[in-house]
mmCIF file of C-alpha atoms and ligand atoms in Angstrom:
data_model
loop_
_atom_site.group_PDB
_atom_site.id
_atom_site.type_symbol
_atom_site.label_atom_id
_atom_site.label_comp_id
_atom_site.label_asym_id
_atom_site.label_seq_id
_atom_site.Cartn_x
_atom_site.Cartn_y
_atom_site.Cartn_z
ATOM 1 C CA MET A 25 122.372 -113.010 139.167
ATOM 2 C CA LYS A 26 118.863 -112.636 137.699
ATOM 3 C CA GLN A 27 118.266 -109.252 136.188
ATOM 4 C CA ARG A 28 114.833 -107.841 136.837
ATOM 5 C CA ILE A 29 112.768 -105.380 134.812
ATOM 6 C CA LEU A 30 109.608 -103.656 136.033
ATOM 7 C CA ILE A 31 107.019 -102.859 133.358
ATOM 8 C CA VAL A 32 104.800 -99.892 134.172
ATOM 9 C CA ASN A 33 102.056 -98.715 131.823
ATOM 10 C CA SER A 34 100.335 -95.433 132.574
ATOM 11 C CA GLY A 35 97.932 -92.973 130.951
ATOM 12 C CA GLY A 36 94.939 -93.937 128.829
ATOM 13 C CA ASP A 37 94.876 -97.499 127.585
ATOM 14 C CA CYS A 38 95.194 -98.096 123.857
ATOM 15 C CA PRO A 39 95.200 -101.044 121.448
ATOM 16 C CA GLY A 40 98.692 -102.560 121.409
ATOM 17 C CA MET A 41 99.654 -102.243 125.072
ATOM 18 C CA ASN A 42 99.393 -105.998 125.582
ATOM 19 C CA ALA A 43 101.454 -106.612 122.431
ATOM 20 C CA VAL A 44 104.250 -104.466 123.897
ATOM 21 C CA ILE A 45 104.186 -106.347 127.214
ATOM 22 C CA ARG A 46 104.267 -109.684 125.396
ATOM 23 C CA ALA A 47 107.160 -108.578 123.157
ATOM 24 C CA ILE A 48 109.306 -107.505 126.125
ATOM 25 C CA VAL A 49 108.693 -110.822 127.909
ATOM 26 C CA LYS A 50 109.262 -112.984 124.808
ATOM 27 C CA ARG A 51 112.486 -111.101 123.919
ATOM 28 C CA ALA A 52 113.771 -111.361 127.498
ATOM 29 C CA SER A 53 113.011 -115.081 127.555
ATOM 30 C CA ARG A 54 115.583 -115.531 124.790
ATOM 31 C CA GLU A 55 118.239 -114.360 127.234
ATOM 32 C CA LEU A 56 119.380 -116.117 130.379
ATOM 33 C CA ASP A 57 118.410 -114.820 133.779
ATOM 34 C CA TRP A 58 115.992 -112.023 133.017
ATOM 35 C CA GLU A 59 112.814 -111.663 135.008
ATOM 36 C CA ILE A 60 109.982 -109.415 133.930
ATOM 37 C CA ILE A 61 107.463 -108.133 136.460
ATOM 38 C CA GLY A 62 104.448 -105.919 135.829
ATOM 39 C CA SER A 63 103.200 -103.175 138.163
ATOM 40 C CA ILE A 64 99.426 -103.259 138.527
ATOM 41 C CA ASN A 65 97.480 -100.084 137.664
ATOM 42 C CA GLY A 66 100.370 -97.862 136.661
ATOM 43 C CA PHE A 67 102.754 -96.884 139.471
ATOM 44 C CA ASP A 68 100.089 -97.714 142.073
ATOM 45 C CA GLY A 69 101.053 -101.381 142.253
ATOM 46 C CA PHE A 70 104.727 -100.641 142.949
ATOM 47 C CA LEU A 71 103.860 -98.090 145.641
ATOM 48 C CA ALA A 72 101.301 -100.292 147.382
ATOM 49 C CA GLU A 73 101.983 -102.123 150.642
ATOM 50 C CA PRO A 74 102.333 -104.991 149.947
ATOM 51 C CA LEU A 75 103.358 -104.476 146.321
ATOM 52 C CA GLU A 76 100.695 -105.273 143.708
ATOM 53 C CA ILE A 77 102.797 -106.746 140.957
ATOM 54 C CA MET A 78 102.476 -109.561 138.422
ATOM 55 C CA PRO A 79 105.276 -111.892 137.336
ATOM 56 C CA LEU A 80 105.161 -111.867 133.517
ATOM 57 C CA THR A 81 106.193 -115.239 132.139
ATOM 58 C CA LYS A 82 105.930 -116.517 128.558
ATOM 59 C CA ASP A 83 102.868 -118.558 129.552
ATOM 60 C CA ILE A 84 101.094 -115.526 130.997
ATOM 61 C CA VAL A 85 101.670 -113.357 127.928
ATOM 62 C CA GLU A 86 100.990 -116.116 125.379
ATOM 63 C CA GLY A 87 98.514 -114.757 122.813
ATOM 64 C CA ILE A 88 97.690 -111.498 124.650
ATOM 65 C CA HIS A 89 98.830 -109.364 121.684
ATOM 66 C CA ILE A 90 95.425 -109.737 120.071
ATOM 67 C CA TYR A 91 93.585 -108.275 123.053
ATOM 68 C CA GLY A 92 92.845 -104.579 123.539
ATOM 69 C CA GLY A 93 93.526 -102.776 126.791
ATOM 70 C CA THR A 94 96.292 -103.971 129.145
ATOM 71 C CA ILE A 95 96.485 -107.020 131.443
ATOM 72 C CA LEU A 96 98.263 -104.768 133.965
ATOM 73 C CA THR A 97 95.405 -102.206 134.049
ATOM 74 C CA THR A 98 96.462 -98.553 133.861
ATOM 75 C CA ASN A 99 95.828 -95.165 135.380
ATOM 76 C CA ASN A 100 96.074 -91.692 133.912
ATOM 77 C CA LYS A 101 95.973 -89.877 137.234
ATOM 78 C CA ARG A 102 98.864 -91.313 139.241
ATOM 79 C CA ASN A 103 102.170 -89.478 139.255
ATOM 80 C CA PRO A 104 104.825 -90.566 141.848
ATOM 81 C CA PHE A 105 105.966 -86.935 142.038
ATOM 82 C CA CYS A 106 102.472 -85.753 142.970
ATOM 83 C CA TYR A 107 100.835 -88.757 144.552
ATOM 84 C CA PRO A 108 97.698 -88.789 146.750
ATOM 85 C CA VAL A 109 98.746 -89.836 150.258
ATOM 86 C CA LYS A 110 96.309 -90.361 153.117
ATOM 87 C CA GLN A 111 97.271 -88.250 156.148
ATOM 88 C CA GLU A 112 96.749 -89.281 159.782
ATOM 89 C CA ASP A 113 93.715 -87.027 159.997
ATOM 90 C CA GLY A 114 92.190 -88.861 157.041
ATOM 91 C CA THR A 115 92.719 -86.056 154.561
ATOM 92 C CA ILE A 116 94.481 -86.779 151.258
ATOM 93 C CA LEU A 117 97.503 -84.706 150.270
ATOM 94 C CA ASN A 118 99.582 -84.942 147.082
ATOM 95 C CA GLU A 119 103.178 -85.777 147.929
ATOM 96 C CA ASP A 120 106.384 -86.661 146.078
ATOM 97 C CA VAL A 121 106.793 -90.392 146.730
ATOM 98 C CA SER A 122 109.491 -90.953 144.100
ATOM 99 C CA ASP A 123 112.048 -91.803 146.813
ATOM 100 C CA LYS A 124 109.775 -94.601 148.008
ATOM 101 C CA LEU A 125 109.576 -95.889 144.429
ATOM 102 C CA ILE A 126 113.387 -95.777 144.124
ATOM 103 C CA TYR A 127 113.733 -97.490 147.514
ATOM 104 C CA ASN A 128 111.371 -100.290 146.395
ATOM 105 C CA LEU A 129 113.355 -100.740 143.174
ATOM 106 C CA LYS A 130 116.512 -101.274 145.261
ATOM 107 C CA VAL A 131 114.952 -103.453 147.980
ATOM 108 C CA PHE A 132 113.160 -105.730 145.503
ATOM 109 C CA GLY A 133 116.193 -105.929 143.245
ATOM 110 C CA PHE A 134 114.963 -104.240 140.073
ATOM 111 C CA ASP A 135 117.584 -103.264 137.517
ATOM 112 C CA ALA A 136 115.367 -101.134 135.295
ATOM 113 C CA ILE A 137 111.879 -99.843 134.497
ATOM 114 C CA ILE A 138 110.270 -99.954 131.066
ATOM 115 C CA HIS A 139 107.561 -97.279 131.104
ATOM 116 C CA ILE A 140 104.803 -97.385 128.466
ATOM 117 C CA GLY A 141 102.966 -94.078 128.186
ATOM 118 C CA GLY A 142 102.108 -90.820 126.428
ATOM 119 C CA ASN A 143 103.508 -87.313 126.853
ATOM 120 C CA GLU A 144 102.454 -86.838 130.489
ATOM 121 C CA SER A 145 103.816 -90.274 131.427
ATOM 122 C CA HIS A 146 107.226 -89.578 129.927
ATOM 123 C CA LYS A 147 107.523 -86.377 131.917
ATOM 124 C CA ILE A 148 107.560 -88.813 134.873
ATOM 125 C CA SER A 149 110.076 -91.054 133.038
ATOM 126 C CA LEU A 150 112.428 -88.096 132.555
ATOM 127 C CA LYS A 151 112.175 -86.952 136.193
ATOM 128 C CA LEU A 152 112.896 -90.515 137.375
ATOM 129 C CA ALA A 153 115.858 -90.744 134.991
ATOM 130 C CA GLN A 154 117.150 -87.440 136.378
ATOM 131 C CA LYS A 155 116.957 -89.034 139.847
ATOM 132 C CA GLY A 156 119.206 -91.853 138.619
ATOM 133 C CA VAL A 157 116.565 -94.480 137.850
ATOM 134 C CA ASN A 158 117.414 -96.871 134.981
ATOM 135 C CA ILE A 159 114.372 -96.204 132.811
ATOM 136 C CA ILE A 160 113.423 -96.758 129.174
ATOM 137 C CA GLY A 161 110.293 -95.257 127.659
ATOM 138 C CA ILE A 162 107.904 -96.612 125.034
ATOM 139 C CA PRO A 163 105.564 -94.138 123.255
ATOM 140 C CA LYS A 164 101.850 -94.894 123.364
ATOM 141 C CA THR A 165 98.824 -92.786 122.449
ATOM 142 C CA ILE A 166 95.865 -93.126 120.086
ATOM 143 C CA ASN A 167 96.258 -89.360 119.455
ATOM 144 C CA ASN A 168 99.481 -89.891 117.492
ATOM 145 C CA ASP A 169 100.602 -86.572 119.030
ATOM 146 C CA LEU A 170 104.124 -87.532 120.115
ATOM 147 C CA ALA A 171 106.626 -85.760 117.843
ATOM 148 C CA SER A 172 109.531 -88.033 118.655
ATOM 149 C CA THR A 173 108.192 -91.031 116.769
ATOM 150 C CA ASP A 174 106.686 -91.595 113.301
ATOM 151 C CA TYR A 175 103.592 -93.295 114.660
ATOM 152 C CA SER A 176 102.357 -94.225 118.144
ATOM 153 C CA PHE A 177 100.774 -97.650 118.335
ATOM 154 C CA GLY A 178 97.042 -97.489 118.935
ATOM 155 C CA PHE A 179 96.572 -94.644 116.453
ATOM 156 C CA GLN A 180 96.045 -96.735 113.335
ATOM 157 C CA THR A 181 93.498 -98.898 115.131
ATOM 158 C CA ALA A 182 91.639 -95.832 116.444
ATOM 159 C CA ALA A 183 91.689 -94.313 112.928
ATOM 160 C CA GLN A 184 90.237 -97.578 111.566
ATOM 161 C CA VAL A 185 87.435 -97.563 114.153
ATOM 162 C CA ALA A 186 86.651 -93.931 113.273
ATOM 163 C CA THR A 187 86.717 -94.731 109.532
ATOM 164 C CA GLU A 188 84.251 -97.583 109.995
ATOM 165 C CA ALA A 189 82.021 -95.182 111.923
ATOM 166 C CA VAL A 190 82.094 -92.699 109.010
ATOM 167 C CA ASP A 191 81.240 -95.549 106.607
ATOM 168 C CA LYS A 192 78.166 -96.369 108.704
ATOM 169 C CA LEU A 193 77.123 -92.748 109.108
ATOM 170 C CA VAL A 194 77.383 -92.080 105.368
ATOM 171 C CA THR A 195 74.746 -94.746 104.673
ATOM 172 C CA THR A 196 72.257 -93.391 107.222
ATOM 173 C CA ALA A 197 72.942 -89.756 106.304
ATOM 174 C CA SER A 198 72.206 -90.517 102.652
ATOM 175 C CA SER A 199 69.073 -92.492 103.563
ATOM 176 C CA HIS A 200 67.640 -89.566 105.525
ATOM 177 C CA ASN A 201 69.226 -86.615 103.694
ATOM 178 C CA ARG A 202 70.672 -85.593 107.009
ATOM 179 C CA VAL A 203 73.791 -83.855 108.274
ATOM 180 C CA LEU A 204 75.591 -86.318 110.520
ATOM 181 C CA ILE A 205 78.351 -85.093 112.807
ATOM 182 C CA LEU A 206 80.937 -87.570 114.149
ATOM 183 C CA GLU A 207 83.084 -86.358 117.055
ATOM 184 C CA VAL A 208 86.348 -88.283 117.490
ATOM 185 C CA MET A 209 89.170 -88.243 120.045
ATOM 186 C CA GLY A 210 92.639 -86.863 119.589
ATOM 187 C CA ARG A 211 93.006 -84.330 122.418
ATOM 188 C CA ASP A 212 94.766 -81.352 120.737
ATOM 189 C CA ALA A 213 95.729 -83.145 117.526
ATOM 190 C CA GLY A 214 93.543 -83.857 114.490
ATOM 191 C CA TRP A 215 95.135 -87.070 113.185
ATOM 192 C CA ILE A 216 92.229 -89.420 113.892
ATOM 193 C CA ALA A 217 89.702 -86.988 112.354
ATOM 194 C CA LEU A 218 91.883 -86.362 109.295
ATOM 195 C CA HIS A 219 92.494 -90.053 108.584
ATOM 196 C CA ALA A 220 88.834 -90.998 109.139
ATOM 197 C CA ALA A 221 87.544 -88.116 106.991
ATOM 198 C CA VAL A 222 89.758 -89.000 104.018
ATOM 199 C CA ALA A 223 89.366 -92.790 104.367
ATOM 200 C CA GLY A 224 85.621 -92.606 105.116
ATOM 201 C CA GLY A 225 84.760 -89.953 102.502
ATOM 202 C CA ALA A 226 83.435 -87.191 104.769
ATOM 203 C CA ASP A 227 82.525 -83.745 103.384
ATOM 204 C CA VAL A 228 83.850 -81.663 106.251
ATOM 205 C CA CYS A 229 86.840 -82.349 108.531
ATOM 206 C CA LEU A 230 87.393 -80.050 111.504
ATOM 207 C CA ILE A 231 90.653 -80.283 113.413
ATOM 208 C CA PRO A 232 92.272 -78.281 116.274
ATOM 209 C CA GLU A 233 95.156 -77.194 114.044
ATOM 210 C CA ILE A 234 92.771 -75.276 111.723
ATOM 211 C CA PRO A 235 90.368 -72.977 113.610
ATOM 212 C CA PHE A 236 87.204 -73.143 111.489
ATOM 213 C CA SER A 237 84.499 -70.675 110.588
ATOM 214 C CA MET A 238 80.881 -71.810 110.848
ATOM 215 C CA ASP A 239 80.073 -69.702 107.767
ATOM 216 C CA LYS A 240 82.571 -71.763 105.729
ATOM 217 C CA VAL A 241 81.123 -74.999 107.100
ATOM 218 C CA ILE A 242 77.591 -73.845 106.279
ATOM 219 C CA LYS A 243 78.696 -72.878 102.759
ATOM 220 C CA LYS A 244 80.006 -76.405 102.239
ATOM 221 C CA LEU A 245 76.884 -77.987 103.680
ATOM 222 C CA LYS A 246 74.665 -75.811 101.495
ATOM 223 C CA SER A 247 76.593 -76.987 98.429
ATOM 224 C CA ARG A 248 75.667 -80.545 99.438
ATOM 225 C CA TYR A 249 71.987 -79.568 99.445
ATOM 226 C CA SER A 250 72.089 -77.492 96.278
ATOM 227 C CA ALA A 251 70.576 -78.721 93.011
ATOM 228 C CA ASP A 252 73.696 -80.674 92.029
ATOM 229 C CA GLY A 253 74.476 -81.696 95.634
ATOM 230 C CA ARG A 254 73.951 -85.193 97.095
ATOM 231 C CA GLY A 255 71.383 -83.999 99.617
ATOM 232 C CA PHE A 256 73.241 -85.201 102.720
ATOM 233 C CA ALA A 257 76.521 -84.453 104.462
ATOM 234 C CA ASN A 258 78.990 -86.007 106.883
ATOM 235 C CA ILE A 259 81.148 -83.977 109.215
ATOM 236 C CA VAL A 260 84.091 -85.465 111.174
ATOM 237 C CA VAL A 261 85.196 -83.191 114.025
ATOM 238 C CA ALA A 262 88.137 -83.737 116.387
ATOM 239 C CA GLU A 263 87.287 -83.192 120.065
ATOM 240 C CA GLY A 264 89.851 -80.396 120.246
ATOM 241 C CA ALA A 265 88.519 -78.441 117.261
ATOM 242 C CA HIS A 266 87.294 -74.877 117.846
ATOM 243 C CA PHE A 267 85.713 -71.885 116.084
ATOM 244 C CA LYS A 268 84.888 -68.256 116.768
ATOM 245 C CA ASP A 269 81.203 -67.307 117.199
ATOM 246 C CA LYS A 270 79.644 -64.127 115.804
ATOM 247 C CA LYS A 271 80.891 -62.175 118.828
ATOM 248 C CA GLY A 272 84.418 -63.480 118.273
ATOM 249 C CA ALA A 273 84.374 -65.731 121.358
ATOM 250 C CA SER A 274 86.312 -69.003 120.921
ATOM 251 C CA ILE A 275 83.978 -72.000 121.036
ATOM 252 C CA SER A 276 85.408 -75.402 122.013
ATOM 253 C CA GLY A 277 84.558 -78.495 124.124
ATOM 254 C CA ASN A 278 81.509 -80.719 123.319
ATOM 255 C CA ILE A 279 82.194 -79.418 119.858
ATOM 256 C CA ALA A 280 79.683 -81.641 117.995
ATOM 257 C CA SER A 281 76.779 -80.211 119.968
ATOM 258 C CA LYS A 282 78.139 -76.671 119.564
ATOM 259 C CA ILE A 283 78.140 -77.153 115.771
ATOM 260 C CA THR A 284 74.572 -78.510 115.913
ATOM 261 C CA ALA A 285 73.489 -75.484 117.948
ATOM 262 C CA ALA A 286 75.100 -73.114 115.446
ATOM 263 C CA LEU A 287 73.329 -74.850 112.542
ATOM 264 C CA LYS A 288 69.985 -74.821 114.361
ATOM 265 C CA GLU A 289 70.494 -71.127 115.119
ATOM 266 C CA ILE A 290 70.307 -70.401 111.380
ATOM 267 C CA ASN A 291 67.517 -72.971 110.875
ATOM 268 C CA PHE A 292 69.672 -75.048 108.600
ATOM 269 C CA GLU A 293 67.373 -76.883 106.213
ATOM 270 C CA ALA A 294 68.312 -80.464 107.106
ATOM 271 C CA ASP A 295 67.977 -82.728 110.123
ATOM 272 C CA ILE A 296 71.187 -82.930 112.164
ATOM 273 C CA ARG A 297 72.389 -85.833 114.307
ATOM 274 C CA GLU A 298 75.560 -86.229 116.402
ATOM 275 C CA THR A 299 77.647 -89.295 117.249
ATOM 276 C CA ILE A 300 80.374 -89.116 119.912
ATOM 277 C CA LEU A 301 82.642 -92.071 119.166
ATOM 278 C CA GLY A 302 84.350 -91.849 122.575
ATOM 279 C CA HIS A 303 86.162 -94.820 124.069
ATOM 280 C CA LEU A 304 85.282 -97.146 121.187
ATOM 281 C CA GLN A 305 88.500 -95.646 119.760
ATOM 282 C CA ARG A 306 90.498 -96.887 122.759
ATOM 283 C CA GLY A 307 89.210 -100.411 123.128
ATOM 284 C CA GLY A 308 89.309 -103.629 121.185
ATOM 285 C CA THR A 309 91.848 -105.643 119.275
ATOM 286 C CA PRO A 310 94.795 -103.769 117.732
ATOM 287 C CA ASN A 311 95.086 -103.953 113.940
ATOM 288 C CA ALA A 312 98.093 -105.601 112.285
ATOM 289 C CA PHE A 313 100.001 -102.306 111.937
ATOM 290 C CA ASP A 314 99.704 -101.554 115.667
ATOM 291 C CA ARG A 315 100.541 -105.111 116.706
ATOM 292 C CA ILE A 316 103.724 -104.990 114.635
ATOM 293 C CA LEU A 317 104.739 -101.509 115.821
ATOM 294 C CA ALA A 318 104.034 -102.393 119.460
ATOM 295 C CA THR A 319 105.988 -105.641 119.146
ATOM 296 C CA GLU A 320 108.935 -103.851 117.522
ATOM 297 C CA LEU A 321 109.013 -101.227 120.279
ATOM 298 C CA GLY A 322 108.792 -103.874 123.007
ATOM 299 C CA VAL A 323 111.762 -105.799 121.617
ATOM 300 C CA LYS A 324 113.707 -102.576 121.114
ATOM 301 C CA ALA A 325 113.021 -101.370 124.654
ATOM 302 C CA PHE A 326 114.298 -104.615 126.166
ATOM 303 C CA GLU A 327 117.476 -104.353 124.048
ATOM 304 C CA LEU A 328 117.980 -100.754 125.205
ATOM 305 C CA VAL A 329 117.854 -102.042 128.797
ATOM 306 C CA LYS A 330 120.367 -104.754 127.913
ATOM 307 C CA GLU A 331 122.626 -102.101 126.295
ATOM 308 C CA LYS A 332 122.115 -99.880 129.374
ATOM 309 C CA LYS A 333 120.969 -96.957 127.171
ATOM 310 C CA PHE A 334 118.901 -95.576 130.069
ATOM 311 C CA GLY A 335 117.049 -92.255 129.969
ATOM 312 C CA THR A 336 115.945 -92.909 126.402
ATOM 313 C CA MET A 337 112.775 -93.924 124.568
ATOM 314 C CA ALA A 338 112.405 -96.603 121.900
ATOM 315 C CA ILE A 339 111.018 -94.994 118.752
ATOM 316 C CA HIS A 340 110.234 -95.624 115.113
ATOM 317 C CA LYS A 341 111.743 -92.790 113.094
ATOM 318 C CA ASN A 342 112.063 -92.610 109.314
ATOM 319 C CA SER A 343 111.048 -96.268 109.277
ATOM 320 C CA GLU A 344 113.936 -97.155 111.545
ATOM 321 C CA LEU A 345 113.755 -98.625 115.049
ATOM 322 C CA THR A 346 115.977 -96.424 117.187
ATOM 323 C CA HIS A 347 115.985 -94.477 120.431
ATOM 324 C CA ILE A 348 115.919 -90.836 121.534
ATOM 325 C CA ASN A 349 116.816 -89.040 124.720
ATOM 326 C CA LEU A 350 113.811 -88.452 126.993
ATOM 327 C CA THR A 351 114.879 -84.813 127.206
ATOM 328 C CA GLU A 352 113.967 -84.505 123.514
ATOM 329 C CA VAL A 353 110.549 -86.115 123.958
ATOM 330 C CA ILE A 354 108.759 -83.968 126.501
ATOM 331 C CA ASP A 355 106.148 -81.480 125.284
ATOM 332 C CA LYS A 356 107.151 -82.002 121.652
ATOM 333 C CA TYR A 357 103.774 -82.477 119.990
ATOM 334 C CA ASN A 358 103.081 -83.999 116.639
ATOM 335 C CA LYS A 359 100.291 -81.697 115.463
ATOM 336 C CA VAL A 360 98.897 -81.892 111.924
ATOM 337 C CA ASN A 361 101.098 -79.595 109.889
ATOM 338 C CA LEU A 362 98.993 -77.468 107.505
ATOM 339 C CA SER A 363 101.347 -78.362 104.659
ATOM 340 C CA HIS A 364 100.924 -82.072 105.385
ATOM 341 C CA ASN A 365 100.165 -84.005 102.173
ATOM 342 C CA LEU A 366 97.014 -85.434 103.703
ATOM 343 C CA ILE A 367 95.547 -81.937 104.116
ATOM 344 C CA HIS A 368 96.426 -81.244 100.487
ATOM 345 C CA THR A 369 94.891 -84.565 99.427
ATOM 346 C CA ALA A 370 91.722 -83.998 101.463
ATOM 347 C CA LYS A 371 91.218 -80.545 99.942
ATOM 348 C CA GLY A 372 92.010 -82.113 96.566
ATOM 349 C CA ILE A 373 88.944 -84.373 96.899
ATOM 350 C CA GLY A 374 86.730 -81.509 98.064
ATOM 351 C CA ILE A 375 86.810 -81.993 101.851
ATOM 352 C CA SER A 376 86.270 -78.659 103.617
ATOM 353 C CA PHE A 377 88.220 -77.751 106.764
ATOM 354 C CA GLY A 378 85.917 -74.786 107.365
ATOM 355 C CA ASP A 379 88.819 -72.421 106.644
HETATM 356 O O1 F6P B 405 94.933 -89.416 125.228
HETATM 357 C C1 F6P B 405 94.054 -90.395 124.847
HETATM 358 C C2 F6P B 405 92.618 -89.972 125.029
HETATM 359 O O2 F6P B 405 91.807 -90.984 124.610
HETATM 360 C C3 F6P B 405 92.259 -88.662 124.319
HETATM 361 O O3 F6P B 405 92.052 -88.842 122.945
HETATM 362 C C4 F6P B 405 91.022 -88.246 125.072
HETATM 363 O O4 F6P B 405 90.896 -86.861 125.035
HETATM 364 C C5 F6P B 405 91.341 -88.689 126.501
HETATM 365 O O5 F6P B 405 92.350 -89.667 126.408
HETATM 366 C C6 F6P B 405 90.177 -89.271 127.243
HETATM 367 O O6 F6P B 405 90.612 -89.499 128.549
HETATM 368 P P1 F6P B 405 89.763 -90.413 129.573
HETATM 369 O O7 F6P B 405 89.926 -91.840 129.182
HETATM 370 O O8 F6P B 405 90.377 -90.102 130.911
HETATM 371 O O9 F6P B 405 88.347 -89.971 129.468
#
């Protein structure tokens, strides 16, 4: 009897998703009688009538590991437990359609789901596992904010893109004696900002884990414009970073422009320009590190299905490929620990965190 696996990827796309899909298919093809099918656009495809699915053969996945994004497309707003359903009167109501999903798995003869996603996605994985679905998770996020695994694929590529942006901004900042602010992604974690600031040679790195003071940032910037300063400065700020204004109100969101406004408020001596790196961090070819990690996790996830270790997630921990219970994954964030050696190193080369 053919055994059939459904691959679902959900949440934001990230470099490496195609490499995971390819790894699962190539590993399965080394076994007899395994069929791998992809659900289009997250869970949408497997809840559609008729199903929107894609048979994933070796030919179809040949060479896709070098491409960014995902051939299955993805969706970070579709949750089978709270799914938009059109009512007879034309209104849309969110309903729990997980039973329909489970019914489709049975009717179409699926033995397991491999679900590629971030924290929110694996909350769905856990709830499906608790409803008896054979499911294996694979961690994915450019934010690197999943505590259960050493690294999430996509992060190193995003950090590289951000580092190259700092490199470029350093040259134009020095040419114009300007303060250039680069805002990077990361949601509530500062990993991308921290890596790009150290690798790119920024002067200020602002991350969510260290609430900053504008006075401390200004002090650092002023030192860059003092007699023995270089006369320009580069700031890398994570999108989730925040500070307290003079009235003590917490300032966050569109943080690069809020920093510019605070500098303009005191008539800071230099020109200021902002760059929001945005989805450039999510797209494009994965680097070698992410291709390897994604491929390892894809192979591991297939083997966890074969070993029937359902309700778990394939992870890379202490440089070992292993698995962890989904119950230990949810809402466990990998924030930048203030005693992390990279914070120590950054401060050691004079990078200010505005603290
Ligand atoms: O979680 C990945 C991420 O890229 C975050 O870094 C960012 O905050 C968010 O997703 C952006 O989401 P969207 O693609 O929906 O704008």
